Coordinates of N, CA and C in Angstrom, one line a residue:
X1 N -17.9 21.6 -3.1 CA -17.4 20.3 -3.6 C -16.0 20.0 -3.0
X2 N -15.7 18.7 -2.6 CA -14.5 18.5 -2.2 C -13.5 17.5 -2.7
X3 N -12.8 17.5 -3.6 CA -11.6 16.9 -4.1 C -11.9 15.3 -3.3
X4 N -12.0 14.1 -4.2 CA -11.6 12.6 -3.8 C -10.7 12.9 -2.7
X5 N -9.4 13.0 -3.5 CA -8.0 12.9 -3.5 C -7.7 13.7 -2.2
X6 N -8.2 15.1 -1.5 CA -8.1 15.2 -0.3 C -8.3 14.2 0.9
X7 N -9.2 13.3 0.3 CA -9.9 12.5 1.3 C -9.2 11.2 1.4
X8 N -8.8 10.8 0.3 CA -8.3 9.7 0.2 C -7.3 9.4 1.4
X9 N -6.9 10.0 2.0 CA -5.3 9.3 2.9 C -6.3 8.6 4.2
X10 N -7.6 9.4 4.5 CA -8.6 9.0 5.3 C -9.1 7.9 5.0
X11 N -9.3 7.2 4.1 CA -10.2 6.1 3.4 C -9.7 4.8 3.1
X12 N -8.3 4.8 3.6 CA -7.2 4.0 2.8 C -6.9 2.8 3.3
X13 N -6.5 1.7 3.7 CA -6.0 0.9 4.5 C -4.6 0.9 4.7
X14 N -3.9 1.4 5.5 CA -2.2 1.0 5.7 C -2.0 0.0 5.7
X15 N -2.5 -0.9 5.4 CA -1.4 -2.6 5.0 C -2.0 -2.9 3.5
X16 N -3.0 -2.7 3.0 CA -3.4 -3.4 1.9 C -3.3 -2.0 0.7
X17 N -3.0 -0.8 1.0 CA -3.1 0.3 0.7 C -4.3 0.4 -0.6
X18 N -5.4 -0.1 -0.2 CA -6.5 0.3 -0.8 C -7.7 1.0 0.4
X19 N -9.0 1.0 -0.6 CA -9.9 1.6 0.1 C -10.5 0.3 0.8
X20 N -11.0 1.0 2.3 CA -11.4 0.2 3.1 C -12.7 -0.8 2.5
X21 N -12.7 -2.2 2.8 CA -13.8 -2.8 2.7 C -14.2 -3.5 4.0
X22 N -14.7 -3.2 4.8 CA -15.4 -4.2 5.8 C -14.7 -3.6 7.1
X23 N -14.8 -1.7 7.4 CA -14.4 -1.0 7.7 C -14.3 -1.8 9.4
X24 N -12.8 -1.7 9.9 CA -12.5 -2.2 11.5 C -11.9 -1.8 12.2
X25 N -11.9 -1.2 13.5 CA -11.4 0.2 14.0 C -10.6 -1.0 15.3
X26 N -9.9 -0.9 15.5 CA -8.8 -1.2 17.4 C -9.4 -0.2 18.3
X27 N -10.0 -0.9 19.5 CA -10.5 0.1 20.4 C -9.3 0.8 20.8
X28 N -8.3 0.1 21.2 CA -6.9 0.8 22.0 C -6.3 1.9 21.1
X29 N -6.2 2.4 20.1 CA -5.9 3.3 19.5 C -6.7 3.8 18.5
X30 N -8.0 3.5 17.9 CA -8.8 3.5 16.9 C -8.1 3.8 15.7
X31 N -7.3 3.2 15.1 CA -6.7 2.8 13.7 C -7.7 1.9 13.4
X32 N -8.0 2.3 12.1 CA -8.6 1.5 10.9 C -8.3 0.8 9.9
X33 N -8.5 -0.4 9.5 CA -8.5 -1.2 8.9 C -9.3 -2.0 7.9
X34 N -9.2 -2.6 6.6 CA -9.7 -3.5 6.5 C -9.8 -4.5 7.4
X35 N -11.5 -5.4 7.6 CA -11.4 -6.4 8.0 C -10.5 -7.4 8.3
X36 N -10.2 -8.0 6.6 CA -9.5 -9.5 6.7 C -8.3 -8.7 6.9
X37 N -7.6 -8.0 6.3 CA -6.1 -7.1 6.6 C -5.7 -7.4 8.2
X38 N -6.3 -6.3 9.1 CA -6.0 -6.6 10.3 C -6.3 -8.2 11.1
X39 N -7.2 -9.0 10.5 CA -7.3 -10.4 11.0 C -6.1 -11.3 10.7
X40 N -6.0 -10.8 9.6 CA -4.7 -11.6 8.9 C -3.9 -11.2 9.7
X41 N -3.0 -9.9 10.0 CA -2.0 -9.5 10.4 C -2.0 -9.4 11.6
X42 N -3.2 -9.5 12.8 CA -3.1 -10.6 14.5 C -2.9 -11.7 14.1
X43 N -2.7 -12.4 13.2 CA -2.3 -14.0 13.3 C -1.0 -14.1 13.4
X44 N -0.2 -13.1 13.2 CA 1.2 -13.3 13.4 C 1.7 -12.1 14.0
X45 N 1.0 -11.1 14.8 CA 1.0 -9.8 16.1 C 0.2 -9.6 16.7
X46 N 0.4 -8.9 17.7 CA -0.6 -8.7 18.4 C -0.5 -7.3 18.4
X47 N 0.4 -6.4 18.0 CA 0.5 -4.6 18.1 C -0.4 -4.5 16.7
X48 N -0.6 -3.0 17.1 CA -1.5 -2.1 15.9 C -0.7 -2.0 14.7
X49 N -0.6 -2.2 13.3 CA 0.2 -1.9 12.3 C 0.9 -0.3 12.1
X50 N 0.1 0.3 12.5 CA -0.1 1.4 12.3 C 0.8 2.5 13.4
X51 N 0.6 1.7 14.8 CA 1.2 3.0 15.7 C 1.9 2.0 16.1
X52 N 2.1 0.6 16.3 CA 3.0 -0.4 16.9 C 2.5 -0.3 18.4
X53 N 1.3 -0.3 19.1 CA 0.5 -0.4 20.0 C 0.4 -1.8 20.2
X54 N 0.7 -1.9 21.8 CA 0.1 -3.4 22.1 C -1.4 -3.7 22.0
X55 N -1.9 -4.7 21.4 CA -4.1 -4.3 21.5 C -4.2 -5.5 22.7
X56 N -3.5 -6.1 22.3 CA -3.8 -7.4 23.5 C -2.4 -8.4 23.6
X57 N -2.5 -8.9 24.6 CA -1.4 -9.3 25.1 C -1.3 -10.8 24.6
X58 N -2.6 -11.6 24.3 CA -2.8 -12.9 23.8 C -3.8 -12.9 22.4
X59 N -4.9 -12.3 22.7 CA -6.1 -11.9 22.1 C -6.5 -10.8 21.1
X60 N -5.9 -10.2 20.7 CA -5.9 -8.6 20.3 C -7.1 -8.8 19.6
X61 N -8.0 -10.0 18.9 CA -9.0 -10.3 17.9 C -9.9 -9.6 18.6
X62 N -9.7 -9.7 20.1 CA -11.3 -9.1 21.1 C -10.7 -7.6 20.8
X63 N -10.5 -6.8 20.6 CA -10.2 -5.6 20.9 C -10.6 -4.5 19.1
X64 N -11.2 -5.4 18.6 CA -11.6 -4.9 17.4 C -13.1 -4.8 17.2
X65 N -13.6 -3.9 16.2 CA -15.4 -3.4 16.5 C -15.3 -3.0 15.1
X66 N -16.3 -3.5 14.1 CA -17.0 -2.8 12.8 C -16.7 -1.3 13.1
X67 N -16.6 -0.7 11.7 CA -17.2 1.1 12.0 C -17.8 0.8 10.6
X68 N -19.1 0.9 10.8 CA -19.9 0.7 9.8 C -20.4 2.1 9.3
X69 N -20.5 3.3 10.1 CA -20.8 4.4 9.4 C -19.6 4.8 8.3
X70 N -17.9 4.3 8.9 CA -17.0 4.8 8.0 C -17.4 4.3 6.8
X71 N -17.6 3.2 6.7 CA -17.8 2.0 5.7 C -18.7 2.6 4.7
X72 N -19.9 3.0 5.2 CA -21.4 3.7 4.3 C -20.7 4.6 3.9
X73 N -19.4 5.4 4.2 CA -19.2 7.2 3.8 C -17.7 6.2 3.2
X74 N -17.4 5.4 3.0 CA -16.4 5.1 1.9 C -17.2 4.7 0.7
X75 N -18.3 3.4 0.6 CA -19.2 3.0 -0.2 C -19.5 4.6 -1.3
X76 N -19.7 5.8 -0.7 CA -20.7 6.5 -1.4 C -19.6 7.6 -1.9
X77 N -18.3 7.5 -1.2 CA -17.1 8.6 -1.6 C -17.1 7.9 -2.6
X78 N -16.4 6.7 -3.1 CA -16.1 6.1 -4.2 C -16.9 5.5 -4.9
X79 N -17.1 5.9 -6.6 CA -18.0 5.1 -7.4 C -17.8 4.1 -7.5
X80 N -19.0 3.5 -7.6 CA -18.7 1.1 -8.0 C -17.9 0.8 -7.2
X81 N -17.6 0.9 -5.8 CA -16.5 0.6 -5.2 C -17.9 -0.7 -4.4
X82 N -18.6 -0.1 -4.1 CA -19.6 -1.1 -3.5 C -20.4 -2.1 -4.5
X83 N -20.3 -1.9 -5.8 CA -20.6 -2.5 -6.6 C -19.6 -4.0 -6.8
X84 N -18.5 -3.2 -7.3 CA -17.2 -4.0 -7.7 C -17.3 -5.0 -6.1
X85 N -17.3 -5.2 -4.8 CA -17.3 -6.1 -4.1 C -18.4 -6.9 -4.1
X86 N -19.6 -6.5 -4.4 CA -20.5 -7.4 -4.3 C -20.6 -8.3 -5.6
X87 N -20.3 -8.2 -7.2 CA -19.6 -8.9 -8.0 C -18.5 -9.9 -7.4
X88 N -17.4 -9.0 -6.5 CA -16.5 -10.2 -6.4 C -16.5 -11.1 -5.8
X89 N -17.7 -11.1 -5.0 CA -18.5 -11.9 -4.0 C -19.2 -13.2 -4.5
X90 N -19.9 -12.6 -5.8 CA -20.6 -13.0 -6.3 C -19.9 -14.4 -7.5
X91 N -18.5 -13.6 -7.7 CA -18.1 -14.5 -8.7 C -17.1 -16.0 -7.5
X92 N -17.0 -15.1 -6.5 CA -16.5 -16.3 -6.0 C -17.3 -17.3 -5.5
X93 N -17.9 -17.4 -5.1 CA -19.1 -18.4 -4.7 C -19.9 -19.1 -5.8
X94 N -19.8 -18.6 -7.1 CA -19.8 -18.8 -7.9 C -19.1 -20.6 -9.0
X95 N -17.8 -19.6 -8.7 CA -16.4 -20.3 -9.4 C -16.5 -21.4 -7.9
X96 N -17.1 -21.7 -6.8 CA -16.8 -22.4 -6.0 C -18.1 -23.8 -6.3
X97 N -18.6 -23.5 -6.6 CA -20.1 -23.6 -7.0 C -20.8 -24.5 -5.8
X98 N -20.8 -22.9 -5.1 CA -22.0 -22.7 -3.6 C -23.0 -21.9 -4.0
X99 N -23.7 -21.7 -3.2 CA -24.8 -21.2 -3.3 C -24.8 -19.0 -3.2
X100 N -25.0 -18.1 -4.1 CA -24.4 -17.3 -3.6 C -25.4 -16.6 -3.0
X101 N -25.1 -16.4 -2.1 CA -26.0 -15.2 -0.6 C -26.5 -14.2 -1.1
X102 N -27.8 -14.3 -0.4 CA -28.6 -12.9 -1.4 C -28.4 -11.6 0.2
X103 N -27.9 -10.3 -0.8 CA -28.0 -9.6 0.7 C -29.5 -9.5 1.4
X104 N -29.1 -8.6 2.4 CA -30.4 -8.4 3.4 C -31.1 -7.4 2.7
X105 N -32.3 -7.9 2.3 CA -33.8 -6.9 2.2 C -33.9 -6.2 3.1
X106 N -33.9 -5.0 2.9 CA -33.9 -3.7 3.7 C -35.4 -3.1 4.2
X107 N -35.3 -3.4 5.2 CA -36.7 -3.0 6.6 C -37.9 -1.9 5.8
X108 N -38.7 -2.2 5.3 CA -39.7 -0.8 5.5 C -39.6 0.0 6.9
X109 N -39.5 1.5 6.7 CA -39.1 2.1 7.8 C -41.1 3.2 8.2
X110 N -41.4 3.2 9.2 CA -42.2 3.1 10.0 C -42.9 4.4 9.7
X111 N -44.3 4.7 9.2 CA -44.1 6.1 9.4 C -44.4 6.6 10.2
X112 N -43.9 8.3 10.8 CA -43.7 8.9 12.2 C -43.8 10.3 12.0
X113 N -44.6 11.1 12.7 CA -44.8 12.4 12.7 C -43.7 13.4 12.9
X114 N -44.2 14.1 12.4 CA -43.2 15.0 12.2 C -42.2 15.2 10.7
X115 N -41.5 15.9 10.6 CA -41.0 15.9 9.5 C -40.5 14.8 9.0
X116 N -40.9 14.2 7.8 CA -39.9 13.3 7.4 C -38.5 13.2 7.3
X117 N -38.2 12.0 7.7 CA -36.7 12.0 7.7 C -35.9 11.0 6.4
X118 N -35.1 11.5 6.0 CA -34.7 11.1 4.4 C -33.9 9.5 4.6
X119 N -34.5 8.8 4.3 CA -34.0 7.4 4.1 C -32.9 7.3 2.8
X120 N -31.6 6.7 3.6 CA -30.5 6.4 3.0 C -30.7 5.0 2.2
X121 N -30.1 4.8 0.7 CA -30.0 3.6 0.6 C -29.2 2.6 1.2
X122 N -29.7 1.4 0.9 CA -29.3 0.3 1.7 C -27.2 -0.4 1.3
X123 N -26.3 -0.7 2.4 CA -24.8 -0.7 1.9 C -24.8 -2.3 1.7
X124 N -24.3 -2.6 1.0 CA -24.5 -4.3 0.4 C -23.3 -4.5 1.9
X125 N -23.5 -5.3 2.3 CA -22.9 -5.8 3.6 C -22.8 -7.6 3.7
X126 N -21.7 -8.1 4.4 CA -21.4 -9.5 4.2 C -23.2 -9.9 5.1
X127 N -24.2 -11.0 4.1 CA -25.0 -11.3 4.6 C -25.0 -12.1 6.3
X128 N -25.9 -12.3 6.9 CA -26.1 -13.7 8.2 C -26.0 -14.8 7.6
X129 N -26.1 -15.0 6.3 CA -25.7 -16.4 6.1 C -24.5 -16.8 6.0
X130 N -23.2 -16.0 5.9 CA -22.2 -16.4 5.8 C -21.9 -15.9 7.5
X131 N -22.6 -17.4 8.3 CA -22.1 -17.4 9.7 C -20.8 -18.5 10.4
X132 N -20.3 -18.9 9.0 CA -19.1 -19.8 10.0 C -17.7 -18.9 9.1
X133 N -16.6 -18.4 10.5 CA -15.2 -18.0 9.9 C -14.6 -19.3 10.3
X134 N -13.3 -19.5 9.5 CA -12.6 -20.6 9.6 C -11.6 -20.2 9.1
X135 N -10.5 -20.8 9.9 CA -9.3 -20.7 10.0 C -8.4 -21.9 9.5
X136 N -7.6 -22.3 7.9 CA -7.0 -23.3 7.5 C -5.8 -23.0 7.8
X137 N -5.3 -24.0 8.7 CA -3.8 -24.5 8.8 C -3.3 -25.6 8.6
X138 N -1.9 -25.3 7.7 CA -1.1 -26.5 7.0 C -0.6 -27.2 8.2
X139 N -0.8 -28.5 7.5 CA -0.1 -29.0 8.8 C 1.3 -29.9 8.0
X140 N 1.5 -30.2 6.5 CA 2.5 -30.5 6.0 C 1.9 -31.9 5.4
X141 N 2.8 -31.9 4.1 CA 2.9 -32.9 2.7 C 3.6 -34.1 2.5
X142 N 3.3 -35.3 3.0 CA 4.7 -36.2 2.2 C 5.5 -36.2 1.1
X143 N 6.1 -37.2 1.5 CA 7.3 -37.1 -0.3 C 6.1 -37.6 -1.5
X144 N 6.4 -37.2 -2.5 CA 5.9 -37.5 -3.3 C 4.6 -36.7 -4.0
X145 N 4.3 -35.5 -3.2 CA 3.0 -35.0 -3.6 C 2.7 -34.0 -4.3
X146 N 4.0 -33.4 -4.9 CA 4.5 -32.7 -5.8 C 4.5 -31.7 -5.9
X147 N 5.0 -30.6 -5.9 CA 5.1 -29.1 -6.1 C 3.1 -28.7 -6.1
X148 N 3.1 -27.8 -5.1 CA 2.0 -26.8 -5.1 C 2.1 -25.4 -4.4
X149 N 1.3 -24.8 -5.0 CA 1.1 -23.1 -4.1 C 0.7 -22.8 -2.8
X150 N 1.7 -22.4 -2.1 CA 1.1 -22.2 -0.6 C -0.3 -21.4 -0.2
X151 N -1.0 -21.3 0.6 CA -2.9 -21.1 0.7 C -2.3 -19.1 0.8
X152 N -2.6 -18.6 0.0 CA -2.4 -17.1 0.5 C -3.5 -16.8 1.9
X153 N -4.3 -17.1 1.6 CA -5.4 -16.6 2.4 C -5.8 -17.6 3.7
X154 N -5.5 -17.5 4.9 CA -6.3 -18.4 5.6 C -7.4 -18.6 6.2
X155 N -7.9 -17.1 6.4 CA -9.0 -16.7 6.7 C -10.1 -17.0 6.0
X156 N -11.4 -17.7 5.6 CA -12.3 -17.5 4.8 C -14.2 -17.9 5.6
X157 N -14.9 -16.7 5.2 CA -16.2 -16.9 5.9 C -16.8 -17.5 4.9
X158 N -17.6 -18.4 4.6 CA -18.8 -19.1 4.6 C -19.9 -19.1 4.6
X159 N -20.9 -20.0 4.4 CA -21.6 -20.2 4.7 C -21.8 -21.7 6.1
X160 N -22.6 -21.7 6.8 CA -22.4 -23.1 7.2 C -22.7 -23.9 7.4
X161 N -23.5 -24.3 6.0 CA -24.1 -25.2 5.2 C -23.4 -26.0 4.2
X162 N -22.2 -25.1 4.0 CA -20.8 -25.7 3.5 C -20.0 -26.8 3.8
X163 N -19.8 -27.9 2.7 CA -18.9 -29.2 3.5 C -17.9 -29.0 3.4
X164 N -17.4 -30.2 4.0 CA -16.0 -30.2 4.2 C -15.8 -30.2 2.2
X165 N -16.2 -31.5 1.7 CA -16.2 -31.3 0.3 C -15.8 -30.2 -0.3
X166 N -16.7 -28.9 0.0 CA -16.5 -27.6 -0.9 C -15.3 -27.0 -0.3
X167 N -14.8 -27.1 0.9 CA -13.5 -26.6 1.7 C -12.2 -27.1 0.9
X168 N -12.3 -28.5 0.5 CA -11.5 -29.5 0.0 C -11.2 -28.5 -1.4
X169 N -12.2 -28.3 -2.3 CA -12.2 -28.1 -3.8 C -11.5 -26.7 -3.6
X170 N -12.0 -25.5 -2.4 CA -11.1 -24.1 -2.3 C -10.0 -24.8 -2.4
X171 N -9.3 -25.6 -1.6 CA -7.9 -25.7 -1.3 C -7.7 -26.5 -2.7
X172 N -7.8 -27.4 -3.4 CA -6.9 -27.6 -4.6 C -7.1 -26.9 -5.6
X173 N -8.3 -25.8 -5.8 CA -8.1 -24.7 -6.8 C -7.0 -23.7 -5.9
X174 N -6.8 -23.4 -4.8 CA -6.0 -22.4 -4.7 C -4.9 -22.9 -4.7
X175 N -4.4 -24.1 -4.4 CA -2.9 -24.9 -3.9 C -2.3 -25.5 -5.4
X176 N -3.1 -25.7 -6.6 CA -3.2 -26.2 -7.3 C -2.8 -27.5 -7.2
X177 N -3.5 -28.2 -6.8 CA -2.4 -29.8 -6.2 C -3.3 -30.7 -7.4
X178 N -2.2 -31.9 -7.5 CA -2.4 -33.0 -8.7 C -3.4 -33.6 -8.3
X179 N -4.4 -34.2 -9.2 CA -5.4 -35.1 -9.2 C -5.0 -36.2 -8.1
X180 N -3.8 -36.5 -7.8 CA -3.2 -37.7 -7.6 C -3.1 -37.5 -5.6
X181 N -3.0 -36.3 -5.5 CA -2.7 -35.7 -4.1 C -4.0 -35.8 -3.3
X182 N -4.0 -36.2 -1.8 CA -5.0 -36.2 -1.2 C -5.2 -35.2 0.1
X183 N -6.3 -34.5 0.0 CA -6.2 -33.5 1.0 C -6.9 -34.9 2.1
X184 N -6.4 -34.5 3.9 CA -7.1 -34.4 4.8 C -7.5 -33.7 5.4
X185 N -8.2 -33.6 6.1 CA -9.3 -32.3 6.8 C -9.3 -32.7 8.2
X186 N -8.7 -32.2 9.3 CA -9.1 -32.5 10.6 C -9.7 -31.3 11.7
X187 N -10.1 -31.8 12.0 CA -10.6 -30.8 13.1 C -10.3 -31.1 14.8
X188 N -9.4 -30.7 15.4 CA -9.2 -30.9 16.7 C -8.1 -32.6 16.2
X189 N -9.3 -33.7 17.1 CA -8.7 -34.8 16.5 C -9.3 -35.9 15.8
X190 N -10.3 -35.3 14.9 CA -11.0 -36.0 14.5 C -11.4 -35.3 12.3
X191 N -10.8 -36.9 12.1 CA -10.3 -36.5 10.4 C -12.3 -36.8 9.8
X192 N -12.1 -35.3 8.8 CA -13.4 -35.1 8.8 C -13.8 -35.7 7.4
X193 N -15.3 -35.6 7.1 CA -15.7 -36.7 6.0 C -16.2 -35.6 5.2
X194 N -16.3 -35.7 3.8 CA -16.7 -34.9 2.6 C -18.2 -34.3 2.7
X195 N -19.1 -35.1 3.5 CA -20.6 -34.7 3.6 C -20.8 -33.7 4.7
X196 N -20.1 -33.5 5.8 CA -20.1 -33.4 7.2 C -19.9 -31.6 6.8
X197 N -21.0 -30.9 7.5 CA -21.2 -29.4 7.1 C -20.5 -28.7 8.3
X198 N -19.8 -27.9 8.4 CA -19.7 -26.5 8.9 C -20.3 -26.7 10.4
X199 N -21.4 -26.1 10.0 CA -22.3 -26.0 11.0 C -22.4 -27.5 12.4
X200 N -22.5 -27.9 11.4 CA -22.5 -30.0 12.2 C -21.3 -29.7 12.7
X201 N -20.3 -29.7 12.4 CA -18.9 -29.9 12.9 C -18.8 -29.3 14.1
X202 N -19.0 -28.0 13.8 CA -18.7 -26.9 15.4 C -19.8 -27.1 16.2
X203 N -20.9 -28.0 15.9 CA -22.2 -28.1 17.1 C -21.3 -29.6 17.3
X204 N -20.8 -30.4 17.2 CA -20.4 -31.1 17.6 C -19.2 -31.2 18.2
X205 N -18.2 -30.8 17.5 CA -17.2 -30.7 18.5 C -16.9 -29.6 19.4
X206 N -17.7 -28.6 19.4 CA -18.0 -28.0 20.4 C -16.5 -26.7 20.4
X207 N -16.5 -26.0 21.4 CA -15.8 -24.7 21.7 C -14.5 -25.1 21.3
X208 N -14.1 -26.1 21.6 CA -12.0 -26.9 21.6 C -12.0 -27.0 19.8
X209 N -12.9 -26.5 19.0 CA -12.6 -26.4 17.5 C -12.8 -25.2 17.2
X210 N -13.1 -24.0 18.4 CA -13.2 -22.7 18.1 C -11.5 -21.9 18.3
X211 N -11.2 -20.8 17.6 CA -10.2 -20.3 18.4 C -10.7 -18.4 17.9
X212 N -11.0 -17.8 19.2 CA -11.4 -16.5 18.8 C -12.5 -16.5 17.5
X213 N -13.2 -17.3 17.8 CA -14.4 -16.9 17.0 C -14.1 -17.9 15.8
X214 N -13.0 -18.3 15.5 CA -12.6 -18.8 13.9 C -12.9 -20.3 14.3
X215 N -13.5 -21.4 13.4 CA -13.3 -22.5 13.2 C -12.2 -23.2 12.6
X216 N -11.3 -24.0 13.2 CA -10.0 -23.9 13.0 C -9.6 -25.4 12.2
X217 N -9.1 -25.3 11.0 CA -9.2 -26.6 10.2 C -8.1 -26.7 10.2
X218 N -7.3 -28.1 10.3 CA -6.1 -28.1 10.0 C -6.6 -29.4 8.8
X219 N -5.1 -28.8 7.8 CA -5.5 -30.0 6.5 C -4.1 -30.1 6.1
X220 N -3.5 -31.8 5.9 CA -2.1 -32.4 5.3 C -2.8 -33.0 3.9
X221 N -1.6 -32.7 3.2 CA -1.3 -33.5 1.4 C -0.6 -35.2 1.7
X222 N -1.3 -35.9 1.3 CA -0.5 -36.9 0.9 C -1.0 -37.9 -0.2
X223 N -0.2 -38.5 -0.3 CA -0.4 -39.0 -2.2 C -1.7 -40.1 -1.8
X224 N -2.2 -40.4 -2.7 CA -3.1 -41.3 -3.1 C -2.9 -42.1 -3.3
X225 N -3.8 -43.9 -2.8 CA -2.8 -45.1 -2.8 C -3.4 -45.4 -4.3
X226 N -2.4 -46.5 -4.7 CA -2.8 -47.1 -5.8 C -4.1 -48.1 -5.8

């Protein structure tokens, strides 16, 4: 038997100093990371947190790869650790009130001669349906629109069947902004409408609303006319 607590410094994330979720390794030095952690923290570097490595000179986002076996051997080191995220998955899409993603049903596996071989259970993993990342940036508030909380998070995946509508409701629950305040939503250069999904958006305006894989929203506050 071997002690958690040996293992733990292995398991850990250096920026969020928890246990890894959505295990992501840097080819240029293979430092590990949470997912959103390291995504977040290329938005404003391009070096490794960890050893202060250049990963990319423009791009460092290409230079990152899942390690999904670390991910299955953190899941099973730690109890409810894979529980507790699929709950918080669950409550947020929830509290958003989208539709919430059922994971992937897991393959019947084939039978084959020879000794059987021991099937692992299945690791709850972000489903294919949450296939649009997007990227919200402030673009700034008029006079008048009153004190609110800046977006902690910019990063958020999806679904992308998602409107702009449900994008809109994330940002005034998280910004807490007055009834009175009006988000706009643009994309590239075109101010987007409440019905208009995810999906529709980036099949129409095409690659110039991509940046590294992220769909890139830019959204301003300003007051509501009378």
């Amino acid at each position: 038997m071997i002690n958690l607590a040996e293992l733990t410094p292995y398991i850990l994330c250096s920026i969020c100093k928890g246990y890894f979720i959505d295990a992501t390794t840097i080819t240029e030095c293979l430092h590990t990371f949470c997912k959103s952690c390291i995504v977040r923290h290329f938005y404003y570097s391009n070096r490794c947190p960890k050893c202060n490595i250049v990963v990319h000179q423009t791009q460092p986002l290409y230079n990152i790869r899942p390690d999904r076996q670390l991910q299955d051997i953190v899941y099973k080191l730690v109890v409810n650790l894979e529980e507790r995220e699929k709950k918080q998955m669950h409550d947020f899409y929830k509290e958003r009130g989208l539709e919430v993603p059922k994971p992937a049903v897991p393959q019947p596996v084939p039978p084959s001669r020879g000794r059987p071989r021991k099937v692992l259970g299945s690791v709850f993993r972000i489903p294919p349906e949450l296939d649009i990342s997007i990227l919200l940036e402030f673009i700034g508030a008029n006079e008048g629109t009153g004190n609110f909380k800046p977006l902690e998070k910019k990063f958020v995946r999806v679904s992308g069947e998602a409107t702009i509508g449900h994008v809109e409701k994330f940002l005034r629950r998280k910004m807490d902004l007055d009834p009175a305040c009006q988000v706009d939503i643009i994309c590239g250069d075109h101010l987007l409408e409440h019905y208009q999904t995810l999906r529709e958006i980036r099949q129409v305006i095409g690659e110039s609303a991509v940046q590294d894989g992220l769909l890139v929203l830019h959204y301003g506050l300003v007051v509501s006319p009378l």
